[in-house]
XYZ file of C-alpha atoms in Angstrom:
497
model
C 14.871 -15.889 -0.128
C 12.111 -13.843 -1.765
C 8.434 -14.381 -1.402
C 6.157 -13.517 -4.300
C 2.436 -13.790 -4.722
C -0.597 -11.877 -6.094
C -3.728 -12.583 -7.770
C -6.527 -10.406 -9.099
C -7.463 -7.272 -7.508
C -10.664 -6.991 -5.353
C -9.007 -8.988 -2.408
C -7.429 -5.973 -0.870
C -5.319 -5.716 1.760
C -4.001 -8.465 -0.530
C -1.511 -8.525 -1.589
C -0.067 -5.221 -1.714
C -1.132 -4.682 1.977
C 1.604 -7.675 2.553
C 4.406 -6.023 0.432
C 6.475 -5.079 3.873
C 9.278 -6.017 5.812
C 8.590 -9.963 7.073
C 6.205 -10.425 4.717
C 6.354 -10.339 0.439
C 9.352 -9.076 -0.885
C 6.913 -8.154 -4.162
C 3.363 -8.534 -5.323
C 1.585 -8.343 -8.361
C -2.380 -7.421 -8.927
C -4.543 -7.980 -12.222
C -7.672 -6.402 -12.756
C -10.752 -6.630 -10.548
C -11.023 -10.836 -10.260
C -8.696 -11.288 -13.063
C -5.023 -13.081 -12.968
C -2.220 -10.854 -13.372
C -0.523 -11.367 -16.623
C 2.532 -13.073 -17.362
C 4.586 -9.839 -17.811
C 3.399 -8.018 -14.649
C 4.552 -11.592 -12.697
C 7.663 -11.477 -14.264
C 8.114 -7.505 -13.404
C 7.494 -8.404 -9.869
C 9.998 -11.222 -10.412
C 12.996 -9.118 -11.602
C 12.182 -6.461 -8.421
C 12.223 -9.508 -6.413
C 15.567 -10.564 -7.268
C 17.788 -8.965 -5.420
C 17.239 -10.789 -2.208
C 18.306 -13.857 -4.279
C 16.227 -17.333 -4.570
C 12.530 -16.846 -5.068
C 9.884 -19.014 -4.115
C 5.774 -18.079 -5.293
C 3.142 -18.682 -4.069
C 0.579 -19.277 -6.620
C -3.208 -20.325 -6.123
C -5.170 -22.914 -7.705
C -7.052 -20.869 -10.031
C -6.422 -21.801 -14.037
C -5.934 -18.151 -14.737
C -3.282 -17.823 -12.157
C -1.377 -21.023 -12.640
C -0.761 -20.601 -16.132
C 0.380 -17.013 -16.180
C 2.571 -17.760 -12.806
C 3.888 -20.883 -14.597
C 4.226 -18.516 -17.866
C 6.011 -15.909 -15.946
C 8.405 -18.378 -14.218
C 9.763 -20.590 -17.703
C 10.156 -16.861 -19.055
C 12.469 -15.682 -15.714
C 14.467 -18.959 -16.109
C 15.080 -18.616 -19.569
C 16.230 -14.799 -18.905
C 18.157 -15.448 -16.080
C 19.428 -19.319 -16.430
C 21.289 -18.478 -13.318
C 18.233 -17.612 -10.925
C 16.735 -20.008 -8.871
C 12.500 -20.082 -8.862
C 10.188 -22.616 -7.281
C 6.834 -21.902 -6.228
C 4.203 -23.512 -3.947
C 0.279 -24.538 -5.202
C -2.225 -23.179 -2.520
C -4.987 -25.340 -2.305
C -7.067 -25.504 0.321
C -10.678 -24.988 -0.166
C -12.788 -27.892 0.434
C -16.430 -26.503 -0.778
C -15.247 -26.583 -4.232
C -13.575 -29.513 -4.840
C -13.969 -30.428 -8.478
C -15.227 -33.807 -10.071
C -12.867 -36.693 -9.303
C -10.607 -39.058 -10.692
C -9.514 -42.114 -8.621
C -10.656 -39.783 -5.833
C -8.243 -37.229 -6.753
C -9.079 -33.837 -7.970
C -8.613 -32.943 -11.450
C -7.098 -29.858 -10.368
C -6.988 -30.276 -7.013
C -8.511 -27.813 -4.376
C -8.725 -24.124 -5.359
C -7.408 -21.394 -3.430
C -6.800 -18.603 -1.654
C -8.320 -18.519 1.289
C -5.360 -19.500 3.764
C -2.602 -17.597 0.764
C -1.983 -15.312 3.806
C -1.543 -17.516 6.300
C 1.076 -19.925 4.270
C 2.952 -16.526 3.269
C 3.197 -14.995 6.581
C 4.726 -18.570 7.672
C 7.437 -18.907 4.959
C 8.699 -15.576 5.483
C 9.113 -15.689 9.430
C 12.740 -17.295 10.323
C 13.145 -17.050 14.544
C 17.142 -16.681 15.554
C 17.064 -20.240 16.771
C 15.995 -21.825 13.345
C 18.379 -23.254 10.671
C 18.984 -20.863 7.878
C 16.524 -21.394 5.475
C 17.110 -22.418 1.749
C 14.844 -22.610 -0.845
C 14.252 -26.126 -0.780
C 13.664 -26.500 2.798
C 11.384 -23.492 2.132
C 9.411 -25.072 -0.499
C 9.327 -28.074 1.575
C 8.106 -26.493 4.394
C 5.061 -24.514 2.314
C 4.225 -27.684 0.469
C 3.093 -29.354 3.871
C 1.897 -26.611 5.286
C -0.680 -26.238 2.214
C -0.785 -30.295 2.492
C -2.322 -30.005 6.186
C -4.434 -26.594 5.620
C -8.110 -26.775 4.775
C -10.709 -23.891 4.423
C -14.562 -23.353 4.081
C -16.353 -20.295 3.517
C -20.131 -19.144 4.115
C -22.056 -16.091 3.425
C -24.922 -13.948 2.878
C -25.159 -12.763 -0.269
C -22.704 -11.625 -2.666
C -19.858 -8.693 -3.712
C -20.917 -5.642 -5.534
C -17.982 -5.228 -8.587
C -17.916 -1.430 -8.827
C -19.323 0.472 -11.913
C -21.449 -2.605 -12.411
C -25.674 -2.725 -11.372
C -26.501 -4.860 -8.731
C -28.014 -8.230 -10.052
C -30.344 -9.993 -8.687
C -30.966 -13.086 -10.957
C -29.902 -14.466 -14.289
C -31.882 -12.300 -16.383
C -30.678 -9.297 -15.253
C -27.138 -11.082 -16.680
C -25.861 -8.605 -19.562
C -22.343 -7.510 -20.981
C -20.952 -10.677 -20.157
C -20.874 -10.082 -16.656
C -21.414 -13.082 -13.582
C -25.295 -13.534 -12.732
C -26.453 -15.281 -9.627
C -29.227 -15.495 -7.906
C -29.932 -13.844 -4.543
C -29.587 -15.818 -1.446
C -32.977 -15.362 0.494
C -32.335 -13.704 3.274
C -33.325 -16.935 5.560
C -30.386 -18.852 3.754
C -26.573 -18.862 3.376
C -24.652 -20.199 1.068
C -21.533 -22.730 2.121
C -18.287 -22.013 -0.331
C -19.297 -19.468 -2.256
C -16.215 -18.756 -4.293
C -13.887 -14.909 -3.568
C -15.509 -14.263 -7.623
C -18.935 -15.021 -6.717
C -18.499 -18.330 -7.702
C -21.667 -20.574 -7.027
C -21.175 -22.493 -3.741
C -21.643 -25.843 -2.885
C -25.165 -25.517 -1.214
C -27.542 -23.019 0.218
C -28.736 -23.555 4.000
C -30.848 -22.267 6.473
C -30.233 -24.809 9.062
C -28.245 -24.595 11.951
C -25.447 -26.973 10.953
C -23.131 -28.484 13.342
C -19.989 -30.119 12.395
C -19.464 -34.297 11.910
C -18.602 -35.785 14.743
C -15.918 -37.463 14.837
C -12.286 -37.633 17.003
C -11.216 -34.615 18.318
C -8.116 -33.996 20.439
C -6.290 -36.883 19.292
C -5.758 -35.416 15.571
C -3.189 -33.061 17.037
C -2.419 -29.459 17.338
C -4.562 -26.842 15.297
C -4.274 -22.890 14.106
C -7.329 -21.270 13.717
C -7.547 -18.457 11.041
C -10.959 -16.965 10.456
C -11.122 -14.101 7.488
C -13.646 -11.576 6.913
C -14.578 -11.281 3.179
C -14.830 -7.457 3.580
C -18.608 -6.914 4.509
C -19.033 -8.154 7.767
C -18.810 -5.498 11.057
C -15.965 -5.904 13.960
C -18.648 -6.897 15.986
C -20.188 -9.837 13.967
C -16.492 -11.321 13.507
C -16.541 -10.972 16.924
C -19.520 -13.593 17.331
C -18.252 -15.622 13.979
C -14.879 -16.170 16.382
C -16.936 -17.339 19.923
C -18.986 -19.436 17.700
C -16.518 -21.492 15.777
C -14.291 -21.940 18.954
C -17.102 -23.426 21.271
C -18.151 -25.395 17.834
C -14.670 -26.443 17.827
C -14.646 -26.862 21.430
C -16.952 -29.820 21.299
C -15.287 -31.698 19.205
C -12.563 -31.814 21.587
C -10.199 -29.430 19.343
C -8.446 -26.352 21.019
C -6.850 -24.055 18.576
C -3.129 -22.982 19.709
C -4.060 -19.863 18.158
C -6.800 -17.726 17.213
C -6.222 -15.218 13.772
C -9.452 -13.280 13.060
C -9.237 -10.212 10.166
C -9.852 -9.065 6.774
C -6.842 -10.611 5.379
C -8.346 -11.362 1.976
C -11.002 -9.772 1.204
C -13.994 -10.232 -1.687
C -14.758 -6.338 -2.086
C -17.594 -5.670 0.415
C -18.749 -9.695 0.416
C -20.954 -10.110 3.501
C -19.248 -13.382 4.487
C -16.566 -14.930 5.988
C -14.212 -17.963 5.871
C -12.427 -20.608 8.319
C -9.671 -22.189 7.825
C -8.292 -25.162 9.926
C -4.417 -25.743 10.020
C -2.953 -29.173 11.608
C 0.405 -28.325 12.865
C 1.732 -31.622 14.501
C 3.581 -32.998 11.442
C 4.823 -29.439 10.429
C 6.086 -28.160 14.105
C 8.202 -25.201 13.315
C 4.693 -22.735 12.344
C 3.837 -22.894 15.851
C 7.627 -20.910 16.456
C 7.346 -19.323 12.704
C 3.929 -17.973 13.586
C 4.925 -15.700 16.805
C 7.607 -13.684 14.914
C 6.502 -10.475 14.735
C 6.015 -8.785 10.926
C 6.598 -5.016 10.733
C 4.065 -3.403 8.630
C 6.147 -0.188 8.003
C 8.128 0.087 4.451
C 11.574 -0.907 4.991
C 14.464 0.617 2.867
C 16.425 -2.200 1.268
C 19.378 -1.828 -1.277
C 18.471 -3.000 -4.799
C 19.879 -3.745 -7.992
C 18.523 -4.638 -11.475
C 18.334 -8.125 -12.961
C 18.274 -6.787 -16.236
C 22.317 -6.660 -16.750
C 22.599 -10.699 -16.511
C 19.204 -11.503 -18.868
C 20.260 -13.777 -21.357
C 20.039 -13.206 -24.865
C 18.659 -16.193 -25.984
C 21.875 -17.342 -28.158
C 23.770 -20.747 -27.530
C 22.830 -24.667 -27.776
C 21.726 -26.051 -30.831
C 22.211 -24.487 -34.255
C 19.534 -24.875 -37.016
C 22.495 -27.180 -39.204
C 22.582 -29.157 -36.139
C 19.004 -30.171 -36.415
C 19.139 -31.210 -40.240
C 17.740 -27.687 -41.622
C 18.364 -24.659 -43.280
C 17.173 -21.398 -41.618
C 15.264 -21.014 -45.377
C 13.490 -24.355 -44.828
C 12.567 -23.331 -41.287
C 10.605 -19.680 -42.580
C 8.931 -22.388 -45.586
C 8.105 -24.627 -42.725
C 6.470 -21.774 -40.619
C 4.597 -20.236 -43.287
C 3.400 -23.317 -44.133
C 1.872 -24.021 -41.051
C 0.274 -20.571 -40.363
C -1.366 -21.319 -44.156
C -2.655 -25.073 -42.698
C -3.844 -23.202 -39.470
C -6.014 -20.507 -41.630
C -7.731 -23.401 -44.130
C -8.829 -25.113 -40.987
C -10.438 -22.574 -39.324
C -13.976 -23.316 -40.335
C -13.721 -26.537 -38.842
C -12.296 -25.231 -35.604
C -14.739 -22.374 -35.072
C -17.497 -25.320 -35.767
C -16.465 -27.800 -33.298
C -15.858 -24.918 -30.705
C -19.342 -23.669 -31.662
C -21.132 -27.087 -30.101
C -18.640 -27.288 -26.919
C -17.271 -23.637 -25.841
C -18.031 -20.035 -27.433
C -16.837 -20.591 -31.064
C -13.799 -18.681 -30.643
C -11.025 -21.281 -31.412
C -10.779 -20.598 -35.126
C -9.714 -17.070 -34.854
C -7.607 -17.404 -31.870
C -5.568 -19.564 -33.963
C -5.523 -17.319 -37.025
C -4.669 -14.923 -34.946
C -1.423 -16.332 -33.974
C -0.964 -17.678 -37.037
C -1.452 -13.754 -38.746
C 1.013 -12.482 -36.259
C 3.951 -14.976 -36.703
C 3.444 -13.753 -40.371
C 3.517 -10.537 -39.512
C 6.555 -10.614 -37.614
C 8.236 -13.271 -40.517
C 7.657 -10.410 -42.719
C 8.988 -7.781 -40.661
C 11.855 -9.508 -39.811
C 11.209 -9.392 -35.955
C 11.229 -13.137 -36.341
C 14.025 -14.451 -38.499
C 15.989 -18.023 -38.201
C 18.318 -16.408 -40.101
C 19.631 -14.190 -37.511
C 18.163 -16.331 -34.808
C 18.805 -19.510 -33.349
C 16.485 -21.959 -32.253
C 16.577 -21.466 -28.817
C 15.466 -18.037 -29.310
C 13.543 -18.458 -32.275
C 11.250 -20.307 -30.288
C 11.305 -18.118 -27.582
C 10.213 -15.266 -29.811
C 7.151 -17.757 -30.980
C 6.191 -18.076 -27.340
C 6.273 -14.117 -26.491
C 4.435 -13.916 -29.980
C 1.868 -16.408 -29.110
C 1.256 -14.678 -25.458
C 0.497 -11.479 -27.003
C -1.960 -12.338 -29.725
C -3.767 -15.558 -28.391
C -6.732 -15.057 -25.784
C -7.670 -17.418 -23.345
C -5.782 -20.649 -22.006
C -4.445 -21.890 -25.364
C -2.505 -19.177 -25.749
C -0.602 -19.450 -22.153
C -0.490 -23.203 -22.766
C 1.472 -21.999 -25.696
C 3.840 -19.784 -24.422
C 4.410 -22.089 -21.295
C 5.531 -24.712 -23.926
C 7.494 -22.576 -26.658
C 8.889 -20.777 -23.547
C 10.364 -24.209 -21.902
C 11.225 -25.701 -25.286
C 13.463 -22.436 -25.921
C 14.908 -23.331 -22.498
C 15.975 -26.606 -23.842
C 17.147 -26.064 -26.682
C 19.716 -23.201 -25.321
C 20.803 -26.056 -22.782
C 21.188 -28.733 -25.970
C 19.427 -31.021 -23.865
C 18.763 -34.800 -25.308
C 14.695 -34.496 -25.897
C 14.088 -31.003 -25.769
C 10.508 -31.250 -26.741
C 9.907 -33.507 -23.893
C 11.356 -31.762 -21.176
C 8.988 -28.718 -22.607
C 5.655 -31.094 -21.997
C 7.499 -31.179 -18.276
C 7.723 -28.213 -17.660
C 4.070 -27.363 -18.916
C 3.164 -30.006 -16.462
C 3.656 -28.098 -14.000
C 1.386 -25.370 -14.468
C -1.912 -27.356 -15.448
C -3.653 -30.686 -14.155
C -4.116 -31.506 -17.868
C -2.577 -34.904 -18.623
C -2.916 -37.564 -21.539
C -6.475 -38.632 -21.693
C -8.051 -35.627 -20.315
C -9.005 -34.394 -23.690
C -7.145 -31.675 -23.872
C -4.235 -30.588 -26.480
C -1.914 -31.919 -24.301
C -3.219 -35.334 -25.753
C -1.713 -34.052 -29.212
C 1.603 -32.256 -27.572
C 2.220 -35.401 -25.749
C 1.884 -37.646 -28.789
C 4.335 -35.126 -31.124
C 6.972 -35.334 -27.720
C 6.690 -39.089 -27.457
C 7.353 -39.855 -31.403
C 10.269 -37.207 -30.852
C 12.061 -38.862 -27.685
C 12.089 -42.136 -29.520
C 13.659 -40.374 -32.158
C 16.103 -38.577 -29.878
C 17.723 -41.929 -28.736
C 19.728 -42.230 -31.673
C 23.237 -41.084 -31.491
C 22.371 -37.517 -33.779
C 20.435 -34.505 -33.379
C 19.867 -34.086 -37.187
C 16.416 -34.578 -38.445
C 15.007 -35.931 -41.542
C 12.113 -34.413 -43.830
C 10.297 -38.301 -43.031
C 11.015 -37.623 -39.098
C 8.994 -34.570 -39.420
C 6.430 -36.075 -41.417
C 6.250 -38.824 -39.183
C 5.964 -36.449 -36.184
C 2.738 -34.512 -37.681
C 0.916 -37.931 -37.831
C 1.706 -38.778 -34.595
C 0.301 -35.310 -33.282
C -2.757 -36.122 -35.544
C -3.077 -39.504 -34.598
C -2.910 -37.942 -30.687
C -5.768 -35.275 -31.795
C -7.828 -37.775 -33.482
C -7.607 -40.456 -30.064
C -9.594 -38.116 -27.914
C -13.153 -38.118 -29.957
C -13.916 -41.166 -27.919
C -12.649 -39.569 -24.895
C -14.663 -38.191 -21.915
C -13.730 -34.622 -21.144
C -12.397 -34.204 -17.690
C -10.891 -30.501 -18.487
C -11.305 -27.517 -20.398
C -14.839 -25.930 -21.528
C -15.911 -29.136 -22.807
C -16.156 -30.872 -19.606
C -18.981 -28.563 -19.031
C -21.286 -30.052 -21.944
């Protein structure tokens, strides 16, 4: 099985640091604190390949889950045969978002124990079972389920080539302002971006009490965000464990290092991992890695990609390829008349950008309708749509674009498997890669309106569409749209306002 994970860069030695022998079999890095893109995850994909399954772990940062997810439909759909699941890691407590039922909308965010759950899911002793990729999966899952993490620090990373700032009005270019934390303060889970944290402190916190040695066995893993000395880890590590100590808990083991770092961040986190209901770490954990490059024999997935071709045909849907390009067109042209609206109602909740994104996928489908490099009549559906997706990826910023291509990619997926409600399974599969559900006013309120109207009309006993079905299926989307102006906003830049 092959381990795969990565995020932005900044956090060195992750996760290129890990890309050894017991550890990743591949990482990928974006740019300073940004998520990799969707074609460097699937690069990293395709060199992982050779060991055979792959399992990812991705953390629970928008950015990252989307392009992860993106990267992931994309491999299936190129290699139907390869087998991909990937594990969430979520386990920071200070920044637990605004709740629903108690629930997180999107859960915890990560990474501060990424390392840890890697370094377990690649470590197989002699004496354990052969893992699969299920078992795998299984075993990160409640490893994630029973990790928790907190961080605190001093003040805040320095990105290079950018001046120091020291409060909001120094803010300029675009770039993150903060405050400085007084010197008599720290501040509890500030975020690996210089994220605000969840409160400032100067008093000498203890924990809760509350039971101790009864809640089972514990792994301690305490990580220097880059700017603290060998020596003051040293302290941070005596402290915690008497703290800990007096609660009655006694860690099995003790991991203190810069394992993921936040450039030269003069802080710290812990993280707390309950091993009784997950009992193989403790046996996982002592395996030693090897930090040396190991040679391993290789070979390209690029030989078995599919092409796309197969499943439905466009006759088999009710259309001509020539009504499909009028049908296109036709919505690019709908797209650029309601612009004006869009960029207004973005205007009043987000940065007014949401008008020209579109157009600008809208332009580039043109573009590539009249260039021929997308053309039902030499394409099929299934990789018609795909060539949407990659279309939409490349010319639309932002998290509507990758919501996009996550869709078109999954729906091209569908299609080439002529599966009963391919439209559906696509809102699935999106699922996956984003908390956003029906009622969180989000487009997913429109997508799942269009799929609903569609798997009703996929339980007849034909595949072939009517003009009316179509017509029927745009009011449903509208009638999905126009639902959420009563709605509150529990995700997206509007849950800000």
């Amino acid at each position: 099985i092959a381990l795969i994970s990565g995020g932005g860069a900044s956090h060195e030695p992750a996760h290129a640091g890990y890309t050894e022998h017991g550890m990743l079999t591949s990482s990928v890095s974006g740019d300073i604190f940004a998520s990799p893109s969707a074609k460097q995850i699937l690069a990293a994909i395709e060199l992982a390949a050779f060991s055979g399954d792959i399992l990812i772990v991705i953390n629970n940062y928008t950015g990252d889950r989307l392009n992860f997810g993106l990267a992931i439909e994309q491999a299936q759909e190129k290699y139907p045969e390869l087998n991909i699941m990937s594990v969430l890691n979520a386990d920071d407590v200070s920044l637990l978002p605004q709740t629903r039922g108690g629930e997180g909308e999107g859960g915890m965010v990560g990474p501060r124990g990424n390392i840890l759950v890697c370094k377990v899911l690649v470590s197989t002793p002699p004496t354990y079972p052969r893992p699969t990729l299920d078992r795998t999966k299984l075993l990160g899952d409640a490893l994630v389920a029973h990790l928790r993490s907190l961080g605190a620090t001093l003040g805040h990373c320095h990105v290079p080539g950018r001046e120091p700032q020291h409060s909001f009005a120094d803010c300029n270019n675009g770039s993150l302002a903060f405050e400085l934390i007084p010197p008599s303060q720290i501040e509890l889970g500030l975020g690996l971006h210089n994220e605000p944290g969840v409160r400032r402190t100067r008093e000498n916190n203890t924990m809760p009490t509350g039971p101790g040695s009864g809640l089972g066995t514990r792994l301690l893993f305490i990580n220097n965000l880059g700017g603290v000395s060998t020596l003051e880890m040293g302290a941070v590590v005596e402290l915690v464990r008497k703290e800990l100590a007096s609660h009655g808990m006694v860690p099995a083991r003790i991991y203190s290092a810069p394992y993921m770092t936040s450039l030269n961040a003069p802080g710290f986190s812990i993280s707390l991992v309950n091993v009784t209901r997950t009992e193989a770490e403790e046996t996982l954990l002592s395996i030693r890695t090897s930090f040396s490059p190991a040679a391993s024999a290789t070979s390209s997935l690029h030989a078995g990609a599919s092409q796309g071709h197969g499943g439905f045909a466009w006759t088999d849907l009710g259309f001509s390829a020539e009504e499909i390009e009028r049908g296109v067109r036709g919505a690019c042209e709908s797209v650029f008349a309601a612009e004006a609206d869009m960029t207004r109602f973005d205007t009043v909740v987000g940065d007014g950008d949401c008008g020209e994104t579109f157009v600008g996928g809208g332009r580039a489908i043109l573009v590539a309708l009249d260039s021929h490099t997308l053309n039902p009549q030499t394409m099929g559906p299934a990789l018609f749509v795909s060539k949407v997706g990659e279309i939409l990826e490349g010319c639309m910023g932002g998290t509507i674009g990758e919501l996009f291509a996550i869709f078109f990619t999954a729906w091209s997926i569908a299609l080439r498997r002529s599966t009963h409600a391919p439209l559906n399974e696509a809102l699935v599969a999106l699922g996956k890669h984003t908390p956003a559900r029906p009622g969180d006013r989000t487009v997913v309120d429109a997508l799942a309106s269009l799929c609903e109207i569609m798997l009703s009309r996929a339980s007849s006993s034909t595949t072939t569409l009517t003009t009316a079905d179509l017509e029927e299926a745009a009011e449903a989307t509208k009638r999905g749209a126009e639902s959420t102006r009563g709605m509150r906003a529990r995700l997206g830049r509007a849950s800000y306002v």
